């Protein structure tokens, strides 16, 4: 499949994946804040939880792909960079996001 | 029409008109032009060329909205000047007339249209048939679904007004633009087209239909009322469907 079509499809698929995850994530924040959970109490719930590990790993992966494509589009349209350079920068940014995200997931579930 | 002989034409005798002179690095030049009833923007430009400066460069041919050669930027918006009445674009008797945006300026109001037409080719906006002259003529009933679908995207006069209105064309020099994609979609809906895949592959590549943001600048400005945004949205779906099944 042509790369532009693939990127378009991937960006929509990752958006679909993220939509319910974002809502759950926000609900979770509200819940944790309102109930005044401490860091320790949060860690007690997440550590060793396969459910939360899967939830946030999926979230991080989808966000990294989605952001890479979006960033590339912004760079191509709004900067004088060529497609090649824009793709390189966007991929670097995406990988960084993926690494940081996975590290955070690892920190709360391990 | 009563509206055509609006009293404004009689009481406001003159127009102040700034006209672009020179190439990309030019500047606007002020002319004072007599107002007349039913005056079009093209009439204004022609008056200046005949009475003030014979060297003014601009294009027109049909003067009735058929040929698509007279498009310019009028008070900031792309317009077909032969069918644009002065009274519809100015309230205070001031006009600023420049060359179309997003195309190289040759001189004054004339742009180089080559990139616009090159992109029609890049988007494969051409026909490839499978029949020879010995085959019977294809019969396509006017009421058929296929013919109606094709109808929605034909009648383009190649004026490049949509191309000048599109911000993505400005941002992304290799974006083929609304007119070329609209034409590609008309081609896809031609039942005689023998190689639809050729068109869909071309529009699905970089600079093709997936670059469009669906903001509808093109549809808003197209003087003949076409809606390239809708054609492009249809192309996005068709290209995905055909490419995901054929690789
Ligand atoms: S809808 Fe697409 S083609 Fe039309 S003006 Fe907007 S970005 Fe350009
Ligand atoms: S689609 Fe409309 S605005 Fe664009 S070139 Fe054709 S007639 Fe002109
Ligand atoms: S002169 Fe032909 S469309 Fe205006």
mmCIF file of N, CA and C in Angstrom, chain B residues 103-209:
data_model
loop_
_atom_site.group_PDB
_atom_site.id
_atom_site.type_symbol
_atom_site.label_atom_id
_atom_site.label_comp_id
_atom_site.label_asym_id
_atom_site.label_seq_id
_atom_site.Cartn_x
_atom_site.Cartn_y
_atom_site.Cartn_z
ATOM 1 N N UNK B 103 0.782 30.136 -7.678
ATOM 2 C CA UNK B 103 1.356 29.871 -8.999
ATOM 3 C C UNK B 103 2.438 30.926 -9.251
ATOM 4 N N UNK B 104 3.495 30.558 -9.995
ATOM 5 C CA UNK B 104 4.544 31.548 -10.263
ATOM 6 C C UNK B 104 3.972 32.709 -11.091
ATOM 7 N N UNK B 105 4.317 33.937 -10.715
ATOM 8 C CA UNK B 105 3.835 35.100 -11.473
ATOM 9 C C UNK B 105 4.757 35.300 -12.668
ATOM 10 N N UNK B 106 4.180 35.366 -13.858
ATOM 11 C CA UNK B 106 4.988 35.663 -15.044
ATOM 12 C C UNK B 106 5.199 37.168 -15.125
ATOM 13 N N UNK B 107 4.073 37.876 -15.250
ATOM 14 C CA UNK B 107 4.138 39.342 -15.259
ATOM 15 C C UNK B 107 2.738 39.881 -14.958
ATOM 16 N N UNK B 108 2.657 40.895 -14.140
ATOM 17 C CA UNK B 108 1.395 41.555 -13.796
ATOM 18 C C UNK B 108 0.361 40.527 -13.305
ATOM 19 N N UNK B 109 -0.707 40.348 -14.097
ATOM 20 C CA UNK B 109 -1.792 39.480 -13.639
ATOM 21 C C UNK B 109 -1.723 38.082 -14.251
ATOM 22 N N UNK B 110 -0.668 37.831 -15.018
ATOM 23 C CA UNK B 110 -0.543 36.534 -15.686
ATOM 24 C C UNK B 110 0.362 35.596 -14.890
ATOM 25 N N UNK B 111 -0.164 34.411 -14.565
ATOM 26 C CA UNK B 111 0.648 33.430 -13.852
ATOM 27 C C UNK B 111 1.047 32.304 -14.798
ATOM 28 N N UNK B 112 2.045 31.566 -14.379
ATOM 29 C CA UNK B 112 2.467 30.382 -15.129
ATOM 30 C C UNK B 112 1.597 29.220 -14.659
ATOM 31 N N UNK B 113 0.738 28.730 -15.551
ATOM 32 C CA UNK B 113 -0.203 27.677 -15.171
ATOM 33 C C UNK B 113 0.392 26.271 -15.295
ATOM 34 N N UNK B 114 1.640 26.187 -15.766
ATOM 35 C CA UNK B 114 2.232 24.863 -16.023
ATOM 36 C C UNK B 114 2.204 23.940 -14.797
ATOM 37 N N UNK B 115 2.591 24.427 -13.594
ATOM 38 C CA UNK B 115 2.579 23.512 -12.448
ATOM 39 C C UNK B 115 1.185 22.960 -12.163
ATOM 40 N N UNK B 116 0.180 23.805 -12.393
ATOM 41 C CA UNK B 116 -1.210 23.384 -12.171
ATOM 42 C C UNK B 116 -1.571 22.208 -13.088
ATOM 43 N N UNK B 117 -1.205 22.325 -14.361
ATOM 44 C CA UNK B 117 -1.561 21.244 -15.292
ATOM 45 C C UNK B 117 -0.630 20.038 -15.153
ATOM 46 N N UNK B 118 0.625 20.276 -14.772
ATOM 47 C CA UNK B 118 1.525 19.135 -14.523
ATOM 48 C C UNK B 118 0.942 18.250 -13.429
ATOM 49 N N UNK B 119 0.309 18.890 -12.451
ATOM 50 C CA UNK B 119 -0.245 18.112 -11.348
ATOM 51 C C UNK B 119 -1.484 17.324 -11.760
ATOM 52 N N UNK B 120 -2.190 17.785 -12.764
ATOM 53 C CA UNK B 120 -3.309 16.967 -13.286
ATOM 54 C C UNK B 120 -2.738 15.660 -13.810
ATOM 55 N N UNK B 121 -1.584 15.763 -14.460
ATOM 56 C CA UNK B 121 -0.952 14.551 -14.986
ATOM 57 C C UNK B 121 -0.451 13.674 -13.841
ATOM 58 N N UNK B 122 0.130 14.311 -12.820
ATOM 59 C CA UNK B 122 0.641 13.540 -11.684
ATOM 60 C C UNK B 122 -0.489 12.774 -11.008
ATOM 61 N N UNK B 123 -1.693 13.363 -10.979
ATOM 62 C CA UNK B 123 -2.829 12.691 -10.346
ATOM 63 C C UNK B 123 -3.535 11.754 -11.330
ATOM 64 N N UNK B 124 -2.932 11.552 -12.493
ATOM 65 C CA UNK B 124 -3.464 10.633 -13.508
ATOM 66 C C UNK B 124 -4.869 11.030 -13.979
ATOM 67 N N UNK B 125 -5.083 12.357 -14.066
ATOM 68 C CA UNK B 125 -6.397 12.813 -14.510
ATOM 69 C C UNK B 125 -6.581 12.685 -16.005
ATOM 70 N N UNK B 126 -6.358 11.494 -16.524
ATOM 71 C CA UNK B 126 -6.557 11.279 -17.963
ATOM 72 C C UNK B 126 -7.206 9.917 -18.175
ATOM 73 N N UNK B 127 -7.727 9.736 -19.371
ATOM 74 C CA UNK B 127 -8.531 8.547 -19.649
ATOM 75 C C UNK B 127 -7.702 7.458 -20.296
ATOM 76 N N UNK B 128 -7.866 6.229 -19.836
ATOM 77 C CA UNK B 128 -7.300 5.123 -20.608
ATOM 78 C C UNK B 128 -8.409 4.121 -20.880
ATOM 79 N N UNK B 129 -8.730 3.969 -22.135
ATOM 80 C CA UNK B 129 -9.830 3.079 -22.533
ATOM 81 C C UNK B 129 -9.319 1.716 -22.957
ATOM 82 N N UNK B 130 -10.246 0.808 -23.187
ATOM 83 C CA UNK B 130 -9.824 -0.527 -23.619
ATOM 84 C C UNK B 130 -10.442 -0.867 -24.979
ATOM 85 N N UNK B 131 -11.234 0.053 -25.509
ATOM 86 C CA UNK B 131 -11.913 -0.234 -26.772
ATOM 87 C C UNK B 131 -11.197 0.459 -27.924
ATOM 88 N N UNK B 132 -11.373 -0.080 -29.093
ATOM 89 C CA UNK B 132 -10.809 0.569 -30.280
ATOM 90 C C UNK B 132 -11.945 1.190 -31.081
ATOM 91 N N UNK B 133 -11.567 1.857 -32.143
ATOM 92 C CA UNK B 133 -12.601 2.531 -32.940
ATOM 93 C C UNK B 133 -13.532 1.530 -33.620
ATOM 94 N N UNK B 134 -13.107 0.248 -33.677
ATOM 95 C CA UNK B 134 -13.961 -0.751 -34.296
ATOM 96 C C UNK B 134 -15.053 -1.271 -33.361
ATOM 97 N N UNK B 135 -14.866 -1.028 -32.067
ATOM 98 C CA UNK B 135 -15.897 -1.474 -31.112
ATOM 99 C C UNK B 135 -17.093 -0.543 -31.178
ATOM 100 N N UNK B 136 -18.256 -1.052 -30.776
ATOM 101 C CA UNK B 136 -19.424 -0.160 -30.731
ATOM 102 C C UNK B 136 -19.241 0.907 -29.655
ATOM 103 N N UNK B 137 -19.934 2.024 -29.791
ATOM 104 C CA UNK B 137 -19.857 3.093 -28.797
ATOM 105 C C UNK B 137 -20.381 2.614 -27.453
ATOM 106 N N UNK B 138 -19.739 3.049 -26.387
ATOM 107 C CA UNK B 138 -20.237 2.696 -25.052
ATOM 108 C C UNK B 138 -21.549 3.436 -24.811
ATOM 109 N N UNK B 139 -22.532 2.734 -24.306
ATOM 110 C CA UNK B 139 -23.810 3.366 -23.999
ATOM 111 C C UNK B 139 -23.930 3.523 -22.492
ATOM 112 N N UNK B 140 -24.006 4.766 -22.027
ATOM 113 C CA UNK B 140 -24.120 5.015 -20.588
ATOM 114 C C UNK B 140 -25.394 5.817 -20.343
ATOM 115 N N UNK B 141 -26.438 5.161 -19.869
ATOM 116 C CA UNK B 141 -27.716 5.862 -19.683
ATOM 117 C C UNK B 141 -27.545 7.051 -18.740
ATOM 118 N N UNK B 142 -28.084 8.211 -19.124
ATOM 119 C CA UNK B 142 -27.921 9.414 -18.296
ATOM 120 C C UNK B 142 -28.456 9.227 -16.881
ATOM 121 N N UNK B 143 -29.446 8.359 -16.717
ATOM 122 C CA UNK B 143 -30.043 8.195 -15.393
ATOM 123 C C UNK B 143 -29.313 7.157 -14.541
ATOM 124 N N UNK B 144 -28.328 6.459 -15.141
ATOM 125 C CA UNK B 144 -27.674 5.379 -14.393
ATOM 126 C C UNK B 144 -26.885 5.950 -13.216
ATOM 127 N N UNK B 145 -26.716 5.119 -12.203
ATOM 128 C CA UNK B 145 -26.005 5.541 -11.005
ATOM 129 C C UNK B 145 -24.589 6.003 -11.348
ATOM 130 N N UNK B 146 -23.923 5.221 -12.223
ATOM 131 C CA UNK B 146 -22.537 5.522 -12.579
ATOM 132 C C UNK B 146 -22.427 6.890 -13.244
ATOM 133 N N UNK B 147 -23.374 7.150 -14.162
ATOM 134 C CA UNK B 147 -23.324 8.420 -14.888
ATOM 135 C C UNK B 147 -23.575 9.602 -13.925
ATOM 136 N N UNK B 148 -24.486 9.399 -12.993
ATOM 137 C CA UNK B 148 -24.784 10.453 -12.030
ATOM 138 C C UNK B 148 -23.569 10.736 -11.145
ATOM 139 N N UNK B 149 -22.879 9.657 -10.777
ATOM 140 C CA UNK B 149 -21.693 9.830 -9.928
ATOM 141 C C UNK B 149 -20.621 10.618 -10.680
ATOM 142 N N UNK B 150 -20.441 10.295 -11.965
ATOM 143 C CA UNK B 150 -19.444 11.009 -12.764
ATOM 144 C C UNK B 150 -19.851 12.471 -12.930
ATOM 145 N N UNK B 151 -21.153 12.704 -13.090
ATOM 146 C CA UNK B 151 -21.668 14.065 -13.282
ATOM 147 C C UNK B 151 -21.241 15.022 -12.168
ATOM 148 N N UNK B 152 -21.170 14.505 -10.947
ATOM 149 C CA UNK B 152 -20.911 15.370 -9.797
ATOM 150 C C UNK B 152 -19.561 16.069 -9.900
ATOM 151 N N UNK B 153 -18.616 15.500 -10.629
ATOM 152 C CA UNK B 153 -17.272 16.084 -10.630
ATOM 153 C C UNK B 153 -16.821 16.592 -11.999
ATOM 154 N N UNK B 154 -17.710 16.597 -13.009
ATOM 155 C CA UNK B 154 -17.264 17.126 -14.307
ATOM 156 C C UNK B 154 -17.639 18.607 -14.405
ATOM 157 N N UNK B 155 -17.468 19.184 -15.565
ATOM 158 C CA UNK B 155 -17.772 20.614 -15.800
ATOM 159 C C UNK B 155 -16.716 21.552 -15.221
ATOM 160 N N UNK B 156 -15.572 21.030 -14.815
ATOM 161 C CA UNK B 156 -14.496 21.906 -14.351
ATOM 162 C C UNK B 156 -13.968 22.717 -15.540
ATOM 163 N N UNK B 157 -13.741 24.019 -15.334
ATOM 164 C CA UNK B 157 -13.226 24.859 -16.416
ATOM 165 C C UNK B 157 -11.721 25.132 -16.280
ATOM 166 N N UNK B 158 -11.053 24.412 -15.397
ATOM 167 C CA UNK B 158 -9.583 24.511 -15.246
ATOM 168 C C UNK B 158 -9.112 25.923 -14.904
ATOM 169 N N UNK B 159 -9.861 26.622 -14.088
ATOM 170 C CA UNK B 159 -9.531 28.028 -13.849
ATOM 171 C C UNK B 159 -8.485 28.207 -12.757
ATOM 172 N N UNK B 160 -8.252 27.151 -11.943
ATOM 173 C CA UNK B 160 -7.268 27.190 -10.849
ATOM 174 C C UNK B 160 -7.680 28.085 -9.679
ATOM 175 N N UNK B 161 -8.942 28.483 -9.638
ATOM 176 C CA UNK B 161 -9.430 29.269 -8.496
ATOM 177 C C UNK B 161 -9.327 28.435 -7.212
ATOM 178 N N UNK B 162 -9.718 27.168 -7.288
ATOM 179 C CA UNK B 162 -9.652 26.298 -6.111
ATOM 180 C C UNK B 162 -8.203 26.091 -5.666
ATOM 181 N N UNK B 163 -7.335 25.960 -6.652
ATOM 182 C CA UNK B 163 -5.911 25.729 -6.387
ATOM 183 C C UNK B 163 -5.313 26.930 -5.652
ATOM 184 N N UNK B 164 -5.776 28.137 -6.033
ATOM 185 C CA UNK B 164 -5.295 29.357 -5.381
ATOM 186 C C UNK B 164 -5.907 29.499 -3.992
ATOM 187 N N UNK B 165 -7.090 28.919 -3.794
ATOM 188 C CA UNK B 165 -7.783 29.067 -2.506
ATOM 189 C C UNK B 165 -7.258 28.094 -1.459
ATOM 190 N N UNK B 166 -6.510 27.071 -1.902
ATOM 191 C CA UNK B 166 -6.152 25.972 -0.993
ATOM 192 C C UNK B 166 -4.868 26.254 -0.203
ATOM 193 N N UNK B 167 -4.980 26.262 1.118
ATOM 194 C CA UNK B 167 -3.809 26.502 1.962
ATOM 195 C C UNK B 167 -2.804 25.358 1.892
ATOM 196 N N UNK B 168 -3.297 24.135 1.714
ATOM 197 C CA UNK B 168 -2.364 23.005 1.688
ATOM 198 C C UNK B 168 -1.453 23.096 0.459
ATOM 199 N N UNK B 169 -1.984 23.603 -0.645
ATOM 200 C CA UNK B 169 -1.143 23.804 -1.832
ATOM 201 C C UNK B 169 -0.008 24.767 -1.495
ATOM 202 N N UNK B 170 -0.339 25.801 -0.711
ATOM 203 C CA UNK B 170 0.675 26.782 -0.343
ATOM 204 C C UNK B 170 1.737 26.167 0.567
ATOM 205 N N UNK B 171 1.279 25.346 1.518
ATOM 206 C CA UNK B 171 2.210 24.774 2.495
ATOM 207 C C UNK B 171 3.070 23.664 1.918
ATOM 208 N N UNK B 172 2.470 22.881 1.032
ATOM 209 C CA UNK B 172 3.094 21.643 0.597
ATOM 210 C C UNK B 172 3.223 21.673 -0.918
ATOM 211 N N UNK B 173 4.367 22.105 -1.410
ATOM 212 C CA UNK B 173 4.500 22.356 -2.851
ATOM 213 C C UNK B 173 4.183 21.144 -3.728
ATOM 214 N N UNK B 174 4.308 19.913 -3.202
ATOM 215 C CA UNK B 174 4.014 18.775 -4.082
ATOM 216 C C UNK B 174 2.567 18.291 -3.967
ATOM 217 N N UNK B 175 1.735 18.997 -3.208
ATOM 218 C CA UNK B 175 0.321 18.601 -3.147
ATOM 219 C C UNK B 175 -0.336 18.897 -4.498
ATOM 220 N N UNK B 176 -0.988 17.899 -5.080
ATOM 221 C CA UNK B 176 -1.515 18.086 -6.437
ATOM 222 C C UNK B 176 -2.720 19.025 -6.474
ATOM 223 N N UNK B 177 -3.435 19.153 -5.342
ATOM 224 C CA UNK B 177 -4.482 20.166 -5.268
ATOM 225 C C UNK B 177 -5.867 19.690 -5.662
ATOM 226 N N UNK B 178 -6.861 20.531 -5.359
ATOM 227 C CA UNK B 178 -8.261 20.137 -5.506
ATOM 228 C C UNK B 178 -8.695 19.838 -6.938
ATOM 229 N N UNK B 179 -8.273 20.639 -7.909
ATOM 230 C CA UNK B 179 -8.777 20.437 -9.273
ATOM 231 C C UNK B 179 -8.299 19.103 -9.838
ATOM 232 N N UNK B 180 -7.006 18.806 -9.633
ATOM 233 C CA UNK B 180 -6.449 17.564 -10.171
ATOM 234 C C UNK B 180 -7.116 16.348 -9.529
ATOM 235 N N UNK B 181 -7.367 16.437 -8.217
ATOM 236 C CA UNK B 181 -7.985 15.305 -7.526
ATOM 237 C C UNK B 181 -9.457 15.174 -7.908
ATOM 238 N N UNK B 182 -10.115 16.315 -8.085
ATOM 239 C CA UNK B 182 -11.510 16.284 -8.526
ATOM 240 C C UNK B 182 -11.612 15.608 -9.895
ATOM 241 N N UNK B 183 -10.669 15.935 -10.763
ATOM 242 C CA UNK B 183 -10.635 15.335 -12.097
ATOM 243 C C UNK B 183 -10.359 13.819 -11.988
ATOM 244 N N UNK B 184 -9.443 13.457 -11.081
ATOM 245 C CA UNK B 184 -9.121 12.035 -10.904
ATOM 246 C C UNK B 184 -10.363 11.264 -10.458
ATOM 247 N N UNK B 185 -11.163 11.876 -9.591
ATOM 248 C CA UNK B 185 -12.369 11.211 -9.105
ATOM 249 C C UNK B 185 -13.396 11.072 -10.226
ATOM 250 N N UNK B 186 -13.502 12.109 -11.087
ATOM 251 C CA UNK B 186 -14.406 12.002 -12.237
ATOM 252 C C UNK B 186 -13.958 10.832 -13.114
ATOM 253 N N UNK B 187 -12.644 10.679 -13.289
ATOM 254 C CA UNK B 187 -12.111 9.583 -14.092
ATOM 255 C C UNK B 187 -12.429 8.220 -13.485
ATOM 256 N N UNK B 188 -12.359 8.142 -12.161
ATOM 257 C CA UNK B 188 -12.675 6.878 -11.478
ATOM 258 C C UNK B 188 -14.119 6.475 -11.704
ATOM 259 N N UNK B 189 -14.983 7.465 -11.870
ATOM 260 C CA UNK B 189 -16.405 7.175 -12.039
ATOM 261 C C UNK B 189 -16.812 6.981 -13.491
ATOM 262 N N UNK B 190 -15.829 7.022 -14.389
ATOM 263 C CA UNK B 190 -16.126 6.792 -15.802
ATOM 264 C C UNK B 190 -16.150 5.277 -16.023
ATOM 265 N N UNK B 191 -17.309 4.750 -16.379
ATOM 266 C CA UNK B 191 -17.403 3.287 -16.506
ATOM 267 C C UNK B 191 -16.523 2.749 -17.633
ATOM 268 N N UNK B 192 -16.100 3.609 -18.548
ATOM 269 C CA UNK B 192 -15.247 3.146 -19.656
ATOM 270 C C UNK B 192 -13.781 3.094 -19.262
ATOM 271 N N UNK B 193 -13.452 3.646 -18.091
ATOM 272 C CA UNK B 193 -12.046 3.677 -17.658
ATOM 273 C C UNK B 193 -11.536 2.245 -17.472
ATOM 274 N N UNK B 194 -10.421 1.921 -18.132
ATOM 275 C CA UNK B 194 -9.930 0.548 -18.111
ATOM 276 C C UNK B 194 -8.951 0.300 -16.961
ATOM 277 N N UNK B 195 -8.388 1.367 -16.409
ATOM 278 C CA UNK B 195 -7.360 1.162 -15.396
ATOM 279 C C UNK B 195 -7.563 2.105 -14.212
ATOM 280 N N UNK B 196 -8.593 1.804 -13.440
ATOM 281 C CA UNK B 196 -8.916 2.621 -12.271
ATOM 282 C C UNK B 196 -7.780 2.569 -11.245
ATOM 283 N N UNK B 197 -7.126 1.401 -11.164
ATOM 284 C CA UNK B 197 -6.041 1.219 -10.200
ATOM 285 C C UNK B 197 -4.914 2.228 -10.414
ATOM 286 N N UNK B 198 -4.647 2.558 -11.664
ATOM 287 C CA UNK B 198 -3.607 3.543 -12.004
ATOM 288 C C UNK B 198 -3.926 4.882 -11.345
ATOM 289 N N UNK B 199 -5.197 5.288 -11.412
ATOM 290 C CA UNK B 199 -5.590 6.566 -10.809
ATOM 291 C C UNK B 199 -5.504 6.473 -9.288
ATOM 292 N N UNK B 200 -6.045 5.394 -8.734
ATOM 293 C CA UNK B 200 -6.091 5.279 -7.270
ATOM 294 C C UNK B 200 -4.698 5.168 -6.668
ATOM 295 N N UNK B 201 -3.803 4.490 -7.360
ATOM 296 C CA UNK B 201 -2.418 4.420 -6.852
ATOM 297 C C UNK B 201 -1.772 5.804 -6.864
ATOM 298 N N UNK B 202 -2.014 6.550 -7.928
ATOM 299 C CA UNK B 202 -1.396 7.885 -8.039
ATOM 300 C C UNK B 202 -1.907 8.812 -6.940
ATOM 301 N N UNK B 203 -3.210 8.797 -6.699
ATOM 302 C CA UNK B 203 -3.746 9.754 -5.708
ATOM 303 C C UNK B 203 -3.447 9.329 -4.273
ATOM 304 N N UNK B 204 -3.056 8.058 -4.084
ATOM 305 C CA UNK B 204 -2.758 7.597 -2.728
ATOM 306 C C UNK B 204 -1.303 7.819 -2.351
ATOM 307 N N UNK B 205 -0.504 8.365 -3.264
ATOM 308 C CA UNK B 205 0.907 8.566 -2.926
ATOM 309 C C UNK B 205 1.107 9.914 -2.239
ATOM 310 N N UNK B 206 2.345 10.202 -1.832
ATOM 311 C CA UNK B 206 2.649 11.478 -1.160
ATOM 312 C C UNK B 206 2.203 12.647 -2.041
ATOM 313 N N UNK B 207 1.605 13.654 -1.425
ATOM 314 C CA UNK B 207 1.140 14.802 -2.198
ATOM 315 C C UNK B 207 -0.217 14.561 -2.846
ATOM 316 N N UNK B 208 -0.824 13.404 -2.549
ATOM 317 C CA UNK B 208 -2.122 13.068 -3.130
ATOM 318 C C UNK B 208 -3.280 13.394 -2.192
ATOM 319 N N UNK B 209 -4.356 12.597 -2.302
ATOM 320 C CA UNK B 209 -5.606 12.954 -1.604
ATOM 321 C C UNK B 209 -5.465 12.970 -0.090
#
